[in-house]
Short mmCIF file of C-alpha atoms and ligand atoms in Angstrom, two decimals:
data_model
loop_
_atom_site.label_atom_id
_atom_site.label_comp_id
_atom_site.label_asym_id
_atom_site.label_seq_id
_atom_site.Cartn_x
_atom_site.Cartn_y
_atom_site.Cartn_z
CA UNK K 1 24.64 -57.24 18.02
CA UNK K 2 21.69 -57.53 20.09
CA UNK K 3 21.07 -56.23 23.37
CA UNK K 4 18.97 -57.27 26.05
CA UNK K 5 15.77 -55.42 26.72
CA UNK K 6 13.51 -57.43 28.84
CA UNK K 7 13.80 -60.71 31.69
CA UNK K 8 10.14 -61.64 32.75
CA UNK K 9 9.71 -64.44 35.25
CA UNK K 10 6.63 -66.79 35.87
CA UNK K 11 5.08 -68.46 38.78
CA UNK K 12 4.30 -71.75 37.17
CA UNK K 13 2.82 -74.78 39.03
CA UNK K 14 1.89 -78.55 38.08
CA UNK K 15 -0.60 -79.71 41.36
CA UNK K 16 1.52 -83.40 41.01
CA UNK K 17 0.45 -83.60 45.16
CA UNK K 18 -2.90 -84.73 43.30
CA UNK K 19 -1.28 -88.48 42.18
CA UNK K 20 1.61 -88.27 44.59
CA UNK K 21 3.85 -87.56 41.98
CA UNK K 22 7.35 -86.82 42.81
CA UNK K 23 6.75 -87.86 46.86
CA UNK K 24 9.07 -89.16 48.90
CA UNK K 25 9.91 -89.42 52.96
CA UNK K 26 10.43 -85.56 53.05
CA UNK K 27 8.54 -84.16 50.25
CA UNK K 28 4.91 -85.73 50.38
CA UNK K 29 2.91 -83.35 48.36
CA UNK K 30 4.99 -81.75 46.18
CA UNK K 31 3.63 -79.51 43.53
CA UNK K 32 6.28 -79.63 40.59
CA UNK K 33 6.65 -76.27 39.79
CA UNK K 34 9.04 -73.88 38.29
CA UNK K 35 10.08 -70.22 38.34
CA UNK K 36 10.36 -69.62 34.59
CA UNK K 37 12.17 -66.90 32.64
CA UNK K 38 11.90 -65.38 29.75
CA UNK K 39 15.07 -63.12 28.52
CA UNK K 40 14.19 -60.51 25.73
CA UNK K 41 16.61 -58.98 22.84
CA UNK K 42 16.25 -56.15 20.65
CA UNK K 43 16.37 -58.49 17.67
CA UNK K 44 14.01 -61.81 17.20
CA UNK K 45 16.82 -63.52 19.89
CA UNK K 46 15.60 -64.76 22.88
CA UNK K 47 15.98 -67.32 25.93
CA UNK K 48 14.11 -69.55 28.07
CA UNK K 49 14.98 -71.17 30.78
CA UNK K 50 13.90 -72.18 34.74
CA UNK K 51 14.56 -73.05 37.92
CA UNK K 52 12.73 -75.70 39.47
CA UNK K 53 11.03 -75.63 43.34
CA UNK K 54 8.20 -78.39 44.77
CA UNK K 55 5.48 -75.38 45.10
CA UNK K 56 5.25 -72.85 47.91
CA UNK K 57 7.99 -70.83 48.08
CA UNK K 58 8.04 -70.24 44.20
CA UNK K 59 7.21 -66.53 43.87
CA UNK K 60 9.89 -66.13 46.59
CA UNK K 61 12.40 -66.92 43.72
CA UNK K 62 10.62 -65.44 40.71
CA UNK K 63 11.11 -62.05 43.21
CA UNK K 64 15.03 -62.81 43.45
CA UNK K 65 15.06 -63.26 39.76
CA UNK K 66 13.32 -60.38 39.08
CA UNK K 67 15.52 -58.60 41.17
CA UNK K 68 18.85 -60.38 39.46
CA UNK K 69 17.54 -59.51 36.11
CA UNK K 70 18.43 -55.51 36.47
CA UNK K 71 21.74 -57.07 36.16
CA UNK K 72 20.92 -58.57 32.98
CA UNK K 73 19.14 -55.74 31.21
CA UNK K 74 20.36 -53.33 29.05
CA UNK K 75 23.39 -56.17 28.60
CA UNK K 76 24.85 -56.43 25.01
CA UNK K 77 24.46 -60.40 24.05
CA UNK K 78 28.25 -60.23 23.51
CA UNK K 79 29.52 -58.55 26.08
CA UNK K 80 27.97 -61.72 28.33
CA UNK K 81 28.89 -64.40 26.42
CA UNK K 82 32.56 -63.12 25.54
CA UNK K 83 33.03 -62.82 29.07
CA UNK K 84 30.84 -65.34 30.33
CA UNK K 85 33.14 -66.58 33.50
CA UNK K 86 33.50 -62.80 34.85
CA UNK K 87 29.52 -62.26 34.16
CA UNK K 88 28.82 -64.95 36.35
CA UNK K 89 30.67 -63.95 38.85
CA UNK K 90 29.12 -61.02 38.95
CA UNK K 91 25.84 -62.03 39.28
CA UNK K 92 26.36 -64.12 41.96
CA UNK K 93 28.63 -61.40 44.13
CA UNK K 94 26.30 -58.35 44.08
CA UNK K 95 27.53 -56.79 47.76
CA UNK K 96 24.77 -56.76 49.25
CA UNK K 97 22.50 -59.18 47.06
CA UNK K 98 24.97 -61.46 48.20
CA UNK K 99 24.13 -61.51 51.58
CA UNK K 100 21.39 -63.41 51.30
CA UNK K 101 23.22 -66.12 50.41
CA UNK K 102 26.11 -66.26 49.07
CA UNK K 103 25.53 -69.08 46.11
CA UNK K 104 23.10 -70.88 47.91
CA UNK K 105 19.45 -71.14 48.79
CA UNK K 106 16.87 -68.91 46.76
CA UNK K 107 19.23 -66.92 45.53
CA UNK K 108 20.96 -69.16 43.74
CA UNK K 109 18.01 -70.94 42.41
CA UNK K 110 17.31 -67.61 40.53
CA UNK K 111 21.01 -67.69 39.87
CA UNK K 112 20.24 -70.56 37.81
CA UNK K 113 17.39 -69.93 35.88
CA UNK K 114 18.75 -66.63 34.82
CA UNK K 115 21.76 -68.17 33.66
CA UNK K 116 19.82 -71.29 32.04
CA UNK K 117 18.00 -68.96 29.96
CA UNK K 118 21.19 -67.12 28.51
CA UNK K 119 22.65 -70.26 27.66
CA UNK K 120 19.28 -71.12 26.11
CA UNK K 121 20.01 -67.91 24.20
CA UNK K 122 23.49 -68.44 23.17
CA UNK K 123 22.71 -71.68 22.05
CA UNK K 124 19.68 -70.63 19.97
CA UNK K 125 22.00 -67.73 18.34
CA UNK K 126 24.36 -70.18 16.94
CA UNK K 127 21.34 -72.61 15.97
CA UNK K 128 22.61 -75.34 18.16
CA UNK K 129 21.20 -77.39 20.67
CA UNK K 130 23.17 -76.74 24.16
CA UNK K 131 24.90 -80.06 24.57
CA UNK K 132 26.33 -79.23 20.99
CA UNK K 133 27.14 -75.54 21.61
CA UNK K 134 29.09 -76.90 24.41
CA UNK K 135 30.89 -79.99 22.53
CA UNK K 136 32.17 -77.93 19.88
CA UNK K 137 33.40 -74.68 21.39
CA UNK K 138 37.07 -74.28 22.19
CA UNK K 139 38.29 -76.33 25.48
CA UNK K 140 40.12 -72.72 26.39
CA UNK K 141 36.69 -70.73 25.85
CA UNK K 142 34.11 -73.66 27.59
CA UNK K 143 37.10 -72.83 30.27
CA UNK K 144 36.56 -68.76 30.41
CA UNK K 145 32.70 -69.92 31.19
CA UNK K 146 34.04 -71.16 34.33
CA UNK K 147 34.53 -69.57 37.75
CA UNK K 148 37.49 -71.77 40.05
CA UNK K 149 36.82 -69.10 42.97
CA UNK K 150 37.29 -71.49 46.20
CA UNK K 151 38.51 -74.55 43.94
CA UNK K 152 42.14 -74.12 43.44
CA UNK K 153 43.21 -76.79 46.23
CA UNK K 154 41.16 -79.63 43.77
CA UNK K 155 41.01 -78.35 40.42
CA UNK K 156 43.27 -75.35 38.47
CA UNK K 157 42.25 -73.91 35.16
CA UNK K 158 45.02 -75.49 33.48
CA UNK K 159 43.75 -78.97 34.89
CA UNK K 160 40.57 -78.69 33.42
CA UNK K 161 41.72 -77.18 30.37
CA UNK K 162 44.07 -80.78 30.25
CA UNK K 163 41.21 -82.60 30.68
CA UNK K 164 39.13 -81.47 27.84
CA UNK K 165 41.96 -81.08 25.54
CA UNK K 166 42.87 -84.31 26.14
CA UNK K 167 39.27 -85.85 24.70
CA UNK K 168 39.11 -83.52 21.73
CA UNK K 169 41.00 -86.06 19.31
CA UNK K 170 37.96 -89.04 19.94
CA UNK K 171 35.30 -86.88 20.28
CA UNK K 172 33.53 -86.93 17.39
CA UNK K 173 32.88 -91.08 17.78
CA UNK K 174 31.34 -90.40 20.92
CA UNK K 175 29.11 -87.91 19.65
CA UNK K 176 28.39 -90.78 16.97
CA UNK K 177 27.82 -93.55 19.26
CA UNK K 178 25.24 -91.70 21.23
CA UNK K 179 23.72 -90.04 18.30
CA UNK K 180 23.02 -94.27 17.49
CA UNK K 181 22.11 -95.29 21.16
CA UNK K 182 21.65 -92.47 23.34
CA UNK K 183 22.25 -92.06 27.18
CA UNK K 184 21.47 -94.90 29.60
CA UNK K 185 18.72 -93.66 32.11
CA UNK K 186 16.98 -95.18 34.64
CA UNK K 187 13.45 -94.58 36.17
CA UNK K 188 12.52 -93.04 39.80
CA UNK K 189 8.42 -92.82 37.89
CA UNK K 190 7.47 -96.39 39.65
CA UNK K 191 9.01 -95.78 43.18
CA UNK K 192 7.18 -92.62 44.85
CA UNK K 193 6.34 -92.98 47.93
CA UNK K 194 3.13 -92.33 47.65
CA UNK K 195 1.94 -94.66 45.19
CA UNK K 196 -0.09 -97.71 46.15
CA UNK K 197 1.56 -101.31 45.39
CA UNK K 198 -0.88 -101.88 43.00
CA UNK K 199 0.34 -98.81 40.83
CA UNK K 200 4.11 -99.51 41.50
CA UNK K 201 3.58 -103.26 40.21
CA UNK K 202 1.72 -101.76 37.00
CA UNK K 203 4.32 -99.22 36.26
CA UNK K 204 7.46 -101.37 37.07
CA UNK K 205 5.81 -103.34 34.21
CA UNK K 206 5.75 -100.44 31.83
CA UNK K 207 9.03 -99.39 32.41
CA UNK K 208 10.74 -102.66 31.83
CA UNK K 209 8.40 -102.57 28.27
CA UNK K 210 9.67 -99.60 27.38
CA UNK K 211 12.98 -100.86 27.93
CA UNK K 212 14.37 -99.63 31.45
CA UNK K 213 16.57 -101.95 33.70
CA UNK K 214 17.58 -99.37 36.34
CA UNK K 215 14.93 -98.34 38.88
CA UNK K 216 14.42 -96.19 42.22
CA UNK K 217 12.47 -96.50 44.99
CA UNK K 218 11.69 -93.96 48.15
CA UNK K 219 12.55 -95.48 51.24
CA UNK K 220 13.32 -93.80 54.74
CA UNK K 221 9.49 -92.84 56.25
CA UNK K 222 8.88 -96.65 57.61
CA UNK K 223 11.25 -99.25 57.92
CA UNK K 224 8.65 -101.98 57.68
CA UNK K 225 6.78 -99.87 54.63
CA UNK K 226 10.26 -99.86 52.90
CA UNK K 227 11.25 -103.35 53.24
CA UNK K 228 7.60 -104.49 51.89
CA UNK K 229 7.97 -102.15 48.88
CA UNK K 230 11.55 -103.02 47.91
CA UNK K 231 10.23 -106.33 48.27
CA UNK K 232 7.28 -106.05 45.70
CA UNK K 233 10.03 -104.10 43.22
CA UNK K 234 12.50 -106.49 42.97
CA UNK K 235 9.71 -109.64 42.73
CA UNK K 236 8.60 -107.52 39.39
CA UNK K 237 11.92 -106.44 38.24
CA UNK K 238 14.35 -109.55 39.48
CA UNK K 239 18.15 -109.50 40.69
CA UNK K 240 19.48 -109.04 37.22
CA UNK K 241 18.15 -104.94 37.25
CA UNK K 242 19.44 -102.25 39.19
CA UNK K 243 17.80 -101.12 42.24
CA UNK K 244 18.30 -97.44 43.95
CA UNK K 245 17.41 -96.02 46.85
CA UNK K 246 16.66 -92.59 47.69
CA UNK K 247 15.91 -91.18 51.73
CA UNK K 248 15.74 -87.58 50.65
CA UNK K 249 17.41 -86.71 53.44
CA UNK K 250 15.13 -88.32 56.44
CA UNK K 251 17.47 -90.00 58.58
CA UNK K 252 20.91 -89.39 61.46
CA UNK K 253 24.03 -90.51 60.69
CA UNK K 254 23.61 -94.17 62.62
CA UNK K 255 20.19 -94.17 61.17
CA UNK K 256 21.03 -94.16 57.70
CA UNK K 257 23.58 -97.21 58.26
CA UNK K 258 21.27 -99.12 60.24
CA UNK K 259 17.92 -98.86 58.04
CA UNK K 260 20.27 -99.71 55.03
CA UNK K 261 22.08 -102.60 56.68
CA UNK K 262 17.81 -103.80 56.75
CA UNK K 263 17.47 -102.69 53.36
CA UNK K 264 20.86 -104.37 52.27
CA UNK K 265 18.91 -108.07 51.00
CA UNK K 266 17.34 -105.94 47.75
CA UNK K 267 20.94 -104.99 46.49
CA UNK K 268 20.60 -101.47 45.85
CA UNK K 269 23.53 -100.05 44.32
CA UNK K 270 23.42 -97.07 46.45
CA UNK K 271 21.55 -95.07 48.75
CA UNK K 272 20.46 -90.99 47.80
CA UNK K 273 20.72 -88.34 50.55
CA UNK K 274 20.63 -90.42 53.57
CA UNK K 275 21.24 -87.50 55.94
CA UNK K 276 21.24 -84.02 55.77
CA UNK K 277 22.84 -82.80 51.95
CA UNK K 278 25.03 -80.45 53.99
CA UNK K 279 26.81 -83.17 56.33
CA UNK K 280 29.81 -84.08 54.43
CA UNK K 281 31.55 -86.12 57.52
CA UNK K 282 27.79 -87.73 57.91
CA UNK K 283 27.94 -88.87 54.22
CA UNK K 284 31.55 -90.31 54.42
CA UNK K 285 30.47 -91.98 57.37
CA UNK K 286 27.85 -93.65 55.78
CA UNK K 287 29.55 -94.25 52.66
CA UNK K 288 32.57 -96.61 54.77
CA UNK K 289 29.87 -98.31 57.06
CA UNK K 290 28.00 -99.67 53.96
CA UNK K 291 31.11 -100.25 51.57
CA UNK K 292 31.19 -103.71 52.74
CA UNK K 293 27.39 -104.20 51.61
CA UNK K 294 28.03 -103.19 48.36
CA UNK K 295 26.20 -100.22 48.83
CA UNK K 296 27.35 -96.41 47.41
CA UNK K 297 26.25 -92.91 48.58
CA UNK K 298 24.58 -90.88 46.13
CA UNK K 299 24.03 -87.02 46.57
CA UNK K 300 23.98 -83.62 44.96
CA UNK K 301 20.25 -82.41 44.23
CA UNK K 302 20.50 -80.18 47.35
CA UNK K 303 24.03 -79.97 47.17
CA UNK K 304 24.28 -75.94 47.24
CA UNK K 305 27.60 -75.03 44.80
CA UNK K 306 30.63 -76.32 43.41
CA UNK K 307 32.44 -75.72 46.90
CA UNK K 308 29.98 -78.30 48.69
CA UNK K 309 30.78 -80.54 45.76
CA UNK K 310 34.48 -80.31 46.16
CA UNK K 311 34.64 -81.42 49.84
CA UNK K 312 31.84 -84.53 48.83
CA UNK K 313 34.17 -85.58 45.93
CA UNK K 314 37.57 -85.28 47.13
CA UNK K 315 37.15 -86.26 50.62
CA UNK K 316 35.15 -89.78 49.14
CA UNK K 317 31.63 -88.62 50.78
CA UNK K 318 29.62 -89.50 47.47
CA UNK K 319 30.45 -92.33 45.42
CA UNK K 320 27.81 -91.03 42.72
CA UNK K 321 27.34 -87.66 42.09
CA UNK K 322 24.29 -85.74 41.33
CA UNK K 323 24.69 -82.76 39.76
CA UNK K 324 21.60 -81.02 39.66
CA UNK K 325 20.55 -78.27 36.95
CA UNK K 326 18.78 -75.81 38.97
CA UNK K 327 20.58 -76.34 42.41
CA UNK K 328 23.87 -75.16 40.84
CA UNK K 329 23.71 -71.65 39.30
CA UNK K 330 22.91 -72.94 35.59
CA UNK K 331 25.68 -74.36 33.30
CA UNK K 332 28.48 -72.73 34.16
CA UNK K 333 28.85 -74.11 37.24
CA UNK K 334 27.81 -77.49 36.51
CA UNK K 335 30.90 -77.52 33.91
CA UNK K 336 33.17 -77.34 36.89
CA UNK K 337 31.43 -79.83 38.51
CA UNK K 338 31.55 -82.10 35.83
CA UNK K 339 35.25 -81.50 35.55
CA UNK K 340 36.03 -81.94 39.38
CA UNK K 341 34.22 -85.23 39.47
CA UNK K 342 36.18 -86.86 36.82
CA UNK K 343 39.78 -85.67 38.32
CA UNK K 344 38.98 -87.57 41.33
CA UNK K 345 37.03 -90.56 39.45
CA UNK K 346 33.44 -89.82 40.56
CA UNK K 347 30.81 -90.73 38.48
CA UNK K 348 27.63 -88.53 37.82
CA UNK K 349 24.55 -89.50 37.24
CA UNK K 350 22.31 -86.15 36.97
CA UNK K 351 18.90 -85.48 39.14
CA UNK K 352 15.82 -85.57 37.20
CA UNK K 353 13.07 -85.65 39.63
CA UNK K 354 11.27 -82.32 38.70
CA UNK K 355 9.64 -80.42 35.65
CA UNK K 356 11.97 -79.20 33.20
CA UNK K 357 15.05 -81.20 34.68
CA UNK K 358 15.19 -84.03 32.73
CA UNK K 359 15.06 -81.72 29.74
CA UNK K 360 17.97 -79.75 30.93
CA UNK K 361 20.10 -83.18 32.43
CA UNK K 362 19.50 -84.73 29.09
CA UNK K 363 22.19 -82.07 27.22
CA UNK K 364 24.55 -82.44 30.26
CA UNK K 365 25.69 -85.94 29.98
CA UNK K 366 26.22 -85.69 26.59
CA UNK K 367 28.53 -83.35 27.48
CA UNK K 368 30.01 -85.06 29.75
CA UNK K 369 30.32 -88.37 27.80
CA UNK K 370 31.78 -86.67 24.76
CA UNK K 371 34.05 -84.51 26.25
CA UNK K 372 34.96 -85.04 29.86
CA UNK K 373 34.33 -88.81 31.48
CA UNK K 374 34.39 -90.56 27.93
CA UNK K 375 33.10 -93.57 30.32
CA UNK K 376 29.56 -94.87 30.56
CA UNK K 377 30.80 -96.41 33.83
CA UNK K 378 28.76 -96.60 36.56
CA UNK K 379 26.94 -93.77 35.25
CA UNK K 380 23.07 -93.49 34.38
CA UNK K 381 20.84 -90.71 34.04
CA UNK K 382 17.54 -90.34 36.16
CA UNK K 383 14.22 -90.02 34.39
CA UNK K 384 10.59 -89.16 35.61
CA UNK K 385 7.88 -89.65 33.27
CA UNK K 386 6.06 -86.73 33.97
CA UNK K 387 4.96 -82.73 32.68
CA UNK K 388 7.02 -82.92 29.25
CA UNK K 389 4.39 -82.64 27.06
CA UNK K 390 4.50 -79.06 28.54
CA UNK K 391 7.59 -78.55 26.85
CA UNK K 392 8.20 -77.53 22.89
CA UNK K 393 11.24 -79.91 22.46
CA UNK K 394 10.71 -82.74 24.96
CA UNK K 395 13.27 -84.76 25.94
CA UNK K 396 12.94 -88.41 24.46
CA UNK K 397 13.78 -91.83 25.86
CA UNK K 398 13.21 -95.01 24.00
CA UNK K 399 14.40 -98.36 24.79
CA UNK K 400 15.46 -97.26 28.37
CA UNK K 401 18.30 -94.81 26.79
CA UNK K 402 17.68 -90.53 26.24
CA UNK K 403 17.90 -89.57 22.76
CA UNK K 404 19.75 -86.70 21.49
CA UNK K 405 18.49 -83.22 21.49
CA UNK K 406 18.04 -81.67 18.24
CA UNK K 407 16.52 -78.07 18.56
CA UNK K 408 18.41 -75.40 19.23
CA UNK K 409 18.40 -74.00 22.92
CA UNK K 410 18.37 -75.86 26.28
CA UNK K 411 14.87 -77.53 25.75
CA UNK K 412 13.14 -75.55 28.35
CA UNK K 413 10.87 -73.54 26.35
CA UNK K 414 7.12 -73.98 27.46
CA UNK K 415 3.98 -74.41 25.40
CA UNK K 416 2.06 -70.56 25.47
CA UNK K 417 -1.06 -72.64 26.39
CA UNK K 418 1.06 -74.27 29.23
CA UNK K 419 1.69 -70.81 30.73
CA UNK K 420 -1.77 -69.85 30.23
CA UNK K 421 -3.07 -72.81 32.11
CA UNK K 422 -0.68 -73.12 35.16
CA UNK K 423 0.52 -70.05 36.02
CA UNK K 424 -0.04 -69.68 39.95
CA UNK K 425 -2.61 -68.37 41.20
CA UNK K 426 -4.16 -66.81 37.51
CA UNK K 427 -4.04 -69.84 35.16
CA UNK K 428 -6.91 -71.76 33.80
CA UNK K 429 -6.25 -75.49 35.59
CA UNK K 430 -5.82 -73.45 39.08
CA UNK K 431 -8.79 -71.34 38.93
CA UNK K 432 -10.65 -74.51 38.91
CA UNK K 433 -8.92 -76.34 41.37
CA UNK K 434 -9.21 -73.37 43.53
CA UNK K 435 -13.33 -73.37 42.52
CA UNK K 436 -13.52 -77.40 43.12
CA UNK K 437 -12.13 -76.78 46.78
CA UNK K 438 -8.84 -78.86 46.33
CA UNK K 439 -6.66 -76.25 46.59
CA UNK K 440 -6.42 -73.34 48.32
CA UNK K 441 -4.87 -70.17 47.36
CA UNK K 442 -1.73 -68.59 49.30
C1 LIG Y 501 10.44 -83.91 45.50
C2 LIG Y 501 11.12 -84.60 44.37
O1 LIG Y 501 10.21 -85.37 43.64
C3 LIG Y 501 12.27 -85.51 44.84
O2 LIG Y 501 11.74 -86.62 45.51
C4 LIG Y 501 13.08 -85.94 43.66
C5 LIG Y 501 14.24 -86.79 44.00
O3 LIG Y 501 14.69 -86.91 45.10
C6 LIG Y 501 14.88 -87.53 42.90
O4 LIG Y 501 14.38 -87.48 41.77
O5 LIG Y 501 15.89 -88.14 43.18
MG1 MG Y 502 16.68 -87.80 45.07
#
């Protein structure tokens, strides 16, 4: 059986900032970048996976996961993924590692791309893609993946263990039906903030082409600026599509129910990260001011581990939850998540809005559909047209819906001429951005 010999790590950046890509009222340049990992075997066997960050601040992960990864090598294969549960939580509890977090922050983004790229691996060994490795193993073993440190009060072992035993018998029409239609997802590509009305007018006409009917916008910079752009969506979409909104996190408490009591004519169906992602009173408080308007709170991209998820779901502070594939430390954790949220009848709808993440999201609600929530209610999956073609097996949506994964792995593994091009600072592109004067290095 093959042992692990080698975890690289790469500084990889996308200079988005240059179309306003991915901006919003916090984030207005962000560079869509990713700290990607490469784990090595003894045998042909190996995995890929990242974690993703908006630019600076990168190599400070890529140095946590190089630092993580002496806990990786020299691993057997099977010694990790017989024990997965009780490898995780060793990762995560180094005593003094742990310090600098615990399970949040930096540390725990390198948390998850480690861990993404061993489940990359594991699903590559048994020639499966992830969402597949996941639907067919054992409802007792997908449980040993899990750690329920800090959850007991919500969710027990033996509940979760109920819950996916209980969906094992209908399964396999599930896996049919979205194997036909694929996995409703809606589009954030035609609401950055930065984009010109022009450009959001063009691309809102694209989208509903290619099929979407769900859209997001950025709001929370400029009242006035929001209310004009929501305006110019929904006279290109109409009333009969769904309209988001996402503050990233911009305003108070008051403020959020205010600007969205302004914002409440356009009919979103809910508002992302009004306030700060670690005020869970602040988000409940929001969440019953704008119940009347119709209006749900969605959060969970910054949403730091499955204890900050358990106080959102259970004490009703996000009525759509966001699971996010890099923010949590990788799959394991997210299958918790996933499990929590349907006890207590939240739906998730996954983050997307970064490189690699829609790749990696795409696999999750599979999972979910087929063997936890069974229910496509109230639940959609965020896509952002941009950086797959970076990717070996990009993720695919036609008619507004993602299509199935087929390769084995997680779908994160980058192009070689990718790598060569945007590694920060050394690749090609960024030597001649550097050269051209529109960038400069660190
Ligand atoms: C900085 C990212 O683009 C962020 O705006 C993504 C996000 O909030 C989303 O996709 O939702
Ligand atoms: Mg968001």
């Amino acid at each position: 059986m093959a042992t692990i010999t080698e975890l690289t790590v790469k500084d990889v950046r996308f200079p988005t900032s240059l179309e306003a890509h991915g901006s919003d009222a916090m984030h207005g340049d962000p560079d869509y970048s990713c700290a990607y990992v490469v784990i090595c075997t003894d045998t042909q066997l190996r995995g890929h996976g990242l974690t993703f960050t908006a630019g600076r601040g990168t190599d400070l992960v890529c140095n946590s996961i190089k630092y993580m990864g002496r806990m990786v090598v020299g691993k057997k294969v099977s010694d990790i993924f017989d024990n997965f549960g009780i490898f995780w939580e060793k990762l995560v509890n180094d005593t003094q590692f742990r310090w600098l977090g615990p399970e949040k922050g930096v540390v725990h983004l390198a948390t998850a791309g480690i861990v993404n790229a061993l489940w990359d691996m594991w699903a590559k060994m048994e020639g499966k893609p992830l969402w597949k490795l996941l639907v067919d193993m054992e409802p007792e073993k997908l449980v040993s993946t899990m750690d329920f440190r800090y959850l007991s009060d919500a969710l027990t072992p033996e509940e979760a263990l109920a819950i996916l035993k209980k969906n094992q018998s209908t399964k396999a029409e599930r896996e049919k039906e979205l194997l036909s239609k694929g996995y409703p997802a809606y589009t954030t590509s035609a609401g950055w903030l930065g984009y010109s009305e022009e450009r959001i007018k063009k691309l809102c006409q694209e989208a509903m082409a290619e099929g979407f009917t769900k859209f997001k916008v950025k709001v929370g910079a400029d009242l006035k600026d929001d209310i004009r752009r929501c305006r110019v969506i929904r006279e290109q979409i109409g009333y009969d599509k769904v309209l988001m909104t996402d503050a990233n996190q911009r305003w108070d408490v008051q403020q959020s129910i205010d600007w969205m009591k302004q914002l409440a004519e356009f009919k979103p169906l809910w508002i992302e990260e009004p306030t700060s992602p670690d005020d869970i009173m602040g988000h409940a408080a929001i969440a019953k001011a704008l119940k009347p308007y119709g209006i749900g709170v969605a959060t969970g991209e910054m949403c730091q581990n499955r204890v900050m998820f358990k106080q959102f779901i259970v004490e009703g502070a996000m009525q759509f939850c966001q699971i996010d594939s890099c923010r949590l430390g990788g799959v394991n954790e997210i299958l918790v998540v996933l499990l929590m949220a349907y006890k207590y009848r939240v739906p998730v709808c996954p983050h997307g809005g970064g490189v690699g993440l829609c790749e990696y999201i795409n696999h999750l609600c599979i999972f979910d559909y087929i063997c936890v929530s069974a229910s496509m209610e109230n639940r959609v999956t965020e896509y952002v047209d941009h950086l797959h073609e970076h990717f070996k097996s990009p993720c695919v949506v036609k008619d507004g819906c993602y299509t199935v994964p087929k390769d084995p792995g997680y779908s994160a593994e980058m192009k070689e001429e990718s790598l060569l091009e945007y590694e920060y600072p050394s690749g090609s592109v960024w030597k001649k951005l550097f050269a051209e004067g529109k960038f400069t290095p660190e």
